[in-house]
Amino acid sequence: MKKNEFISTKIIYKMPDLIFHIGLTKTASSFLQKKVFNGKMHTLKRAKDWNEDKKEAREFQSFFHSSNPSVWRNPEISKKYFTYDLSLDEPVVISHESLYEHVPFRPKESKENLVAEPYLLSARLKEISKYSWPHGKTKVFFFFRRQADWLPSIYSMVCYKLKNPSQKDFEDRLDYFLNKDHHSTQVLNYNLLYEQLVENLGAKNVLALPFEALHEDKTWRSIRNFTGIADLALNTDLEKRDVNVKKNLDDHNWNASYKAQPLERNNFISKMSGPIKLISSKEQRAQMKKLIRNILGLKSLKIGISATHETMVMKRYADNNKDFAKKINTDLSQYGYY
């Protein structure tokens, strides 16, 4: 059998595990893809550089989101996305947080508010398991994050796409988010996500871990046991997560992107980004960006969550978090989930 040849479902062959790491967003996914998994769409031994597989990852994400779960019953589709070099005899790792990506602070009318759907996600993975990877296990693991910390963190990441990002805008959108019971609010219902994944893949094939414990040895022992990859992250400094991060100033405030400006001004900054990228020196690019920020008087936007809003958020999800903690046998109270 040739390398990367698709394995027909008619051939009985024990395939290695197919392991999805699905994020979640703002739980160090980019750091893990660059420093631990060596990419988004590849096994560790045949991984491309993180920057080289972005196109393939985006294509897979787009198809995954737009297709009906039953599309994976088509052998040609499975062949396109799930080829494998059998000589490697190791788990296939797909680390792609955007398969369950959801950003509640898009414009309120945005259709993107419907993307995070645990029922569809788990149904798609079940079909992949049955039809695209029939002779091996399909597994999923994900990190989740305390809701009152996740919300300002995600706003600080995406607010440059909004018309007038500000602390007040964040609080207004947060009120809107908390006062509805459909679509976007369920992205923080980790209990529901875990429940659906277990129902479709089986309890032994789903692992959920608190982001707050990402750097702890026990977390990575669990991941190594789950994936069967004995050396995963052994030589990685898990305390130094310096990839795609907006530094939090303290326990309640986050630095947003310098792009978090009124839309008209941000459009000008976007136009300047093209010529800046042509500068070969990293130091000179940084100096040019700093010069433009100084000329325009740009200051990094600071986003915080008030004690009142924090209480509202955690009260809303407290019962959900307690049920979830029992299912994953983890005391989440030590991380402030209830």
Coordinates of C-alpha atoms in Angstrom, one line a residue:
M1 CA 0.0 0.0 0.0
K2 CA 1.4 3.4 -1.0
K3 CA 1.9 6.2 1.5
N4 CA -1.1 8.4 2.1
E5 CA -3.4 6.0 0.3
F6 CA -6.9 6.1 1.5
I7 CA -8.0 3.0 3.4
S8 CA -11.3 1.6 2.0
T9 CA -14.0 0.8 4.6
K10 CA -14.2 -2.7 3.0
I11 CA -10.7 -3.5 4.2
I12 CA -10.5 -4.6 7.8
Y13 CA -7.4 -3.0 9.2
K14 CA -6.7 -1.7 12.7
M15 CA -6.2 2.0 12.2
P16 CA -4.4 4.3 14.7
D17 CA -6.5 6.7 16.8
L18 CA -7.8 9.9 15.1
I19 CA -7.6 12.5 17.8
F20 CA -9.3 16.0 17.6
H21 CA -8.1 18.8 19.8
I22 CA -11.0 21.3 19.4
G23 CA -9.7 24.2 21.5
L24 CA -11.7 25.9 22.9
T25 CA -11.0 29.4 21.6
K26 CA -8.8 31.5 24.0
T27 CA -7.4 28.4 25.8
A28 CA -3.8 28.6 24.3
S29 CA -4.8 26.7 21.2
S30 CA -2.4 28.6 18.9
F31 CA 0.4 28.0 21.4
L32 CA -0.3 24.3 21.5
Q33 CA -0.4 24.1 17.7
K34 CA 2.9 25.9 17.3
K35 CA 4.9 24.5 20.3
V36 CA 3.3 21.0 20.9
F37 CA 1.3 19.7 18.0
N38 CA 3.5 21.2 15.2
G39 CA 0.5 22.3 13.2
K40 CA -3.2 22.0 12.9
M41 CA -3.9 19.2 10.4
H42 CA -1.1 16.7 10.7
T43 CA 0.4 13.9 12.8
L44 CA 3.4 14.9 14.8
K45 CA 6.0 13.0 12.7
R46 CA 4.7 14.3 9.3
A47 CA 3.7 17.7 10.5
K48 CA 4.2 20.7 8.3
D49 CA 5.2 24.0 9.8
W50 CA 2.3 25.8 11.5
N51 CA 2.3 28.6 8.9
E52 CA 2.3 26.1 6.0
D53 CA -0.9 24.2 6.9
K54 CA -3.1 27.3 7.4
K55 CA -4.7 27.0 3.9
E56 CA -5.5 23.3 4.4
A57 CA -6.8 24.0 7.9
R58 CA -9.1 26.8 6.7
E59 CA -10.4 24.6 3.9
F60 CA -11.2 21.8 6.3
Q61 CA -12.8 24.2 8.7
S62 CA -15.0 25.8 6.0
F63 CA -16.2 22.4 4.7
F64 CA -16.7 21.0 8.2
H65 CA -19.0 23.9 9.2
S66 CA -21.0 24.1 5.9
S67 CA -21.6 20.4 5.3
N68 CA -24.3 18.1 6.5
P69 CA -22.9 15.5 8.9
S70 CA -23.9 12.7 6.5
V71 CA -21.5 14.0 3.8
W72 CA -18.8 11.9 5.5
R73 CA -20.5 8.8 4.2
N74 CA -19.1 9.7 0.8
P75 CA -15.9 7.8 0.2
E76 CA -14.4 10.5 -2.0
I77 CA -14.9 13.1 0.7
S78 CA -13.3 10.9 3.3
K79 CA -10.4 10.2 0.9
K80 CA -9.8 13.9 0.4
Y81 CA -9.6 14.8 4.1
F82 CA -8.5 11.6 5.8
T83 CA -5.5 10.0 4.1
Y84 CA -2.7 8.5 6.3
D85 CA 0.7 7.0 6.0
L86 CA 0.3 3.6 7.6
S87 CA 4.0 3.1 8.0
L88 CA 4.0 5.8 10.8
D89 CA 1.8 3.7 13.1
E90 CA 1.0 6.7 15.4
P91 CA -2.1 8.7 16.3
V92 CA -3.4 11.2 13.8
V93 CA -3.7 14.6 15.5
I94 CA -6.0 17.4 14.3
S95 CA -5.8 20.5 16.5
H96 CA -8.3 22.9 15.2
E97 CA -10.1 25.2 17.7
S98 CA -12.2 26.7 14.9
L99 CA -14.2 23.6 14.5
Y100 CA -16.2 24.8 17.5
E101 CA -15.3 28.4 17.2
H102 CA -17.8 30.9 18.5
V103 CA -17.5 34.6 19.1
P104 CA -20.5 36.1 20.9
F105 CA -19.4 39.7 20.4
R106 CA -19.8 39.8 16.6
P107 CA -22.4 42.3 15.4
K108 CA -25.7 41.1 17.0
E109 CA -27.2 40.2 13.7
S110 CA -24.3 38.1 12.5
K111 CA -24.9 34.6 11.3
E112 CA -21.7 33.6 13.0
N113 CA -23.6 33.6 16.3
L114 CA -25.1 30.2 15.1
V115 CA -21.8 28.4 14.5
A116 CA -21.1 26.9 18.0
E117 CA -23.6 24.1 17.9
P118 CA -22.6 21.1 20.1
Y119 CA -25.3 18.8 18.5
L120 CA -23.9 19.4 15.0
L121 CA -20.3 19.2 16.1
S122 CA -20.8 15.8 17.8
A123 CA -22.9 14.5 14.9
R124 CA -20.2 15.4 12.4
L125 CA -17.5 13.7 14.5
K126 CA -19.7 10.6 14.9
E127 CA -20.1 10.3 11.1
I128 CA -16.3 10.8 10.7
S129 CA -15.7 8.1 13.2
K130 CA -18.1 5.6 11.6
Y131 CA -17.4 6.3 7.9
S132 CA -14.1 8.1 7.5
W133 CA -12.2 6.3 10.3
P134 CA -14.0 3.0 10.8
H135 CA -11.2 0.7 12.0
G136 CA -9.7 3.0 14.6
K137 CA -11.0 5.1 17.5
T138 CA -12.0 8.7 17.1
K139 CA -11.3 10.8 20.2
V140 CA -11.8 14.4 21.2
F141 CA -10.2 16.5 23.9
F142 CA -10.6 20.2 24.8
F143 CA -9.8 22.8 27.3
F144 CA -12.5 25.0 28.8
R145 CA -12.1 28.2 30.7
R146 CA -13.9 30.0 33.6
Q147 CA -16.7 31.9 31.9
A148 CA -16.1 35.3 33.5
D149 CA -12.5 35.2 32.3
W150 CA -13.3 33.9 28.9
L151 CA -15.7 36.7 28.0
P152 CA -13.4 39.7 28.4
S153 CA -10.5 37.7 26.9
I154 CA -12.5 36.9 23.7
Y155 CA -13.8 40.5 23.4
S156 CA -10.2 41.8 23.6
M157 CA -9.3 39.5 20.7
V158 CA -12.1 40.4 18.3
C159 CA -13.2 43.9 19.3
Y160 CA -11.2 45.5 16.5
K161 CA -13.9 44.2 14.1
L162 CA -16.6 46.1 15.9
K163 CA -17.6 49.7 15.0
N164 CA -16.6 51.4 18.3
P165 CA -14.9 49.1 20.7
S166 CA -14.8 50.3 24.3
Q167 CA -15.4 49.2 27.9
K168 CA -19.0 50.4 27.6
D169 CA -19.5 48.5 24.4
F170 CA -18.2 45.3 26.0
E171 CA -20.6 45.8 28.9
D172 CA -23.5 46.5 26.7
R173 CA -22.8 43.4 24.6
L174 CA -22.3 41.3 27.7
D175 CA -25.7 42.4 29.0
Y176 CA -27.2 41.4 25.7
F177 CA -25.4 38.0 25.8
L178 CA -26.6 37.3 29.4
N179 CA -30.2 38.2 28.7
K180 CA -30.9 35.6 26.0
D181 CA -31.2 31.9 26.2
H182 CA -30.4 30.7 22.8
H183 CA -27.5 30.2 20.3
S184 CA -24.5 32.1 21.6
T185 CA -25.0 31.5 25.3
Q186 CA -24.6 27.8 25.0
V187 CA -20.9 28.1 23.9
L188 CA -20.2 28.5 27.6
N189 CA -22.3 25.5 28.5
Y190 CA -19.4 23.1 28.7
N191 CA -21.7 20.5 30.3
L192 CA -23.8 20.4 27.1
L193 CA -20.7 20.1 24.8
Y194 CA -19.3 17.3 26.9
E195 CA -22.6 15.5 27.1
Q196 CA -23.1 15.5 23.4
L197 CA -19.6 14.4 22.6
V198 CA -19.9 11.5 25.0
E199 CA -23.2 10.5 23.6
N200 CA -21.8 10.3 20.1
L201 CA -18.3 9.0 20.7
G202 CA -18.4 7.3 24.1
A203 CA -17.1 8.4 27.5
K204 CA -13.6 6.8 27.0
N205 CA -13.1 8.9 23.9
V206 CA -13.7 12.3 25.3
L207 CA -11.4 14.3 27.6
A208 CA -12.3 17.8 29.0
L209 CA -9.7 19.8 31.0
P210 CA -9.7 23.2 32.7
F211 CA -7.5 25.8 31.0
E212 CA -6.5 27.0 34.5
A213 CA -4.6 23.7 34.9
L214 CA -2.9 23.7 31.5
H215 CA 0.5 24.0 33.0
E216 CA 0.1 21.3 35.6
D217 CA 1.8 17.9 35.3
K218 CA -1.4 16.0 36.0
T219 CA -3.1 17.6 33.0
W220 CA -0.4 16.4 30.6
R221 CA -0.3 13.0 32.2
S222 CA -4.0 12.8 31.4
I223 CA -3.4 14.0 27.8
R224 CA -0.5 11.5 27.2
N225 CA -2.6 8.6 28.5
F226 CA -5.6 9.7 26.5
T227 CA -3.6 10.2 23.2
G228 CA -1.1 7.4 23.6
I229 CA 1.7 9.9 22.8
A230 CA 4.2 9.4 25.6
D231 CA 6.4 12.4 25.0
L232 CA 3.8 15.0 24.3
A233 CA 4.9 18.4 25.6
L234 CA 7.7 16.9 27.7
N235 CA 10.2 19.5 26.5
T236 CA 7.8 22.4 26.3
D237 CA 7.8 25.4 28.7
L238 CA 4.0 25.5 29.4
E239 CA 4.4 28.6 31.5
K240 CA 5.7 30.6 28.6
R241 CA 2.6 30.9 26.4
D242 CA 3.7 33.8 24.1
V243 CA 1.8 32.9 21.0
N244 CA -1.2 35.0 19.9
V245 CA -1.8 36.3 23.4
K246 CA -3.2 39.5 24.7
K247 CA -1.5 39.9 28.0
N248 CA -3.9 40.2 31.0
L249 CA -2.9 43.2 33.2
D250 CA -4.3 41.6 36.3
D251 CA -7.0 39.2 37.3
H252 CA -9.8 41.4 35.8
N253 CA -8.3 43.4 32.9
W254 CA -7.1 42.5 29.4
N255 CA -5.1 44.4 26.9
A256 CA -7.0 44.5 23.6
S257 CA -5.2 44.7 20.2
Y258 CA -3.9 48.0 19.0
K259 CA -6.3 47.5 16.1
A260 CA -9.2 48.0 18.6
Q261 CA -10.0 51.4 17.3
P262 CA -13.1 53.1 15.8
L263 CA -13.7 51.3 12.4
E264 CA -12.7 54.2 10.2
R265 CA -9.3 54.5 11.8
N266 CA -8.8 50.8 11.8
N267 CA -9.4 50.7 8.1
F268 CA -6.5 53.0 7.6
I269 CA -4.3 50.8 9.9
S270 CA -5.3 47.7 7.8
K271 CA -4.2 49.5 4.6
M272 CA -0.8 50.2 6.1
S273 CA -0.3 46.6 7.1
G274 CA 0.5 45.5 3.6
P275 CA 3.5 47.7 3.0
I276 CA 4.8 47.0 6.5
K277 CA 4.8 43.3 5.8
L278 CA 7.2 44.0 2.9
I279 CA 9.9 45.2 5.3
S280 CA 12.2 42.2 5.8
S281 CA 13.6 43.2 9.2
K282 CA 11.3 42.2 12.2
E283 CA 12.8 45.0 14.3
Q284 CA 12.1 47.6 11.5
R285 CA 8.5 46.3 11.1
A286 CA 8.0 46.7 14.9
Q287 CA 9.4 50.2 14.8
M288 CA 7.2 51.2 11.8
K289 CA 4.1 49.9 13.6
K290 CA 5.1 51.9 16.8
L291 CA 5.6 55.0 14.7
I292 CA 2.2 54.8 13.1
R293 CA 0.5 54.2 16.5
N294 CA 2.3 57.3 17.9
I295 CA 1.3 59.5 14.9
L296 CA -2.3 58.4 15.2
G297 CA -2.3 58.7 19.0
L298 CA -3.4 55.1 19.4
K299 CA -3.5 53.5 22.8
S300 CA -4.1 49.9 23.7
L301 CA -7.7 49.4 24.8
K302 CA -8.1 47.9 28.3
I303 CA -11.1 45.6 28.8
G304 CA -12.2 44.6 32.3
I305 CA -15.1 42.8 33.9
S306 CA -16.7 44.4 36.9
A307 CA -17.5 42.6 40.1
T308 CA -21.2 42.9 39.3
H309 CA -20.9 41.4 35.8
E310 CA -18.5 38.7 37.1
T311 CA -21.1 37.6 39.7
M312 CA -23.9 37.6 37.0
V313 CA -21.9 35.4 34.7
M314 CA -20.8 32.9 37.3
K315 CA -24.2 32.7 38.8
R316 CA -25.7 31.9 35.4
Y317 CA -23.4 29.0 34.9
A318 CA -22.9 27.8 38.5
D319 CA -25.3 24.8 38.3
N320 CA -24.1 23.8 34.9
N321 CA -20.5 23.9 36.1
K322 CA -21.3 21.8 39.1
D323 CA -22.9 19.1 37.0
F324 CA -20.0 19.2 34.6
A325 CA -17.5 18.9 37.4
K326 CA -19.2 15.6 38.5
K327 CA -19.1 14.2 35.0
I328 CA -15.4 14.8 34.5
N329 CA -14.5 14.0 38.1
T330 CA -12.7 17.3 38.7
D331 CA -13.1 19.8 41.5
L332 CA -13.7 23.0 39.6
S333 CA -14.4 25.0 42.7
Q334 CA -10.6 25.3 43.2
Y335 CA -10.5 27.4 39.9
G336 CA -13.5 29.5 40.8
Y337 CA -16.2 27.9 38.6
Y338 CA -18.7 27.9 41.5

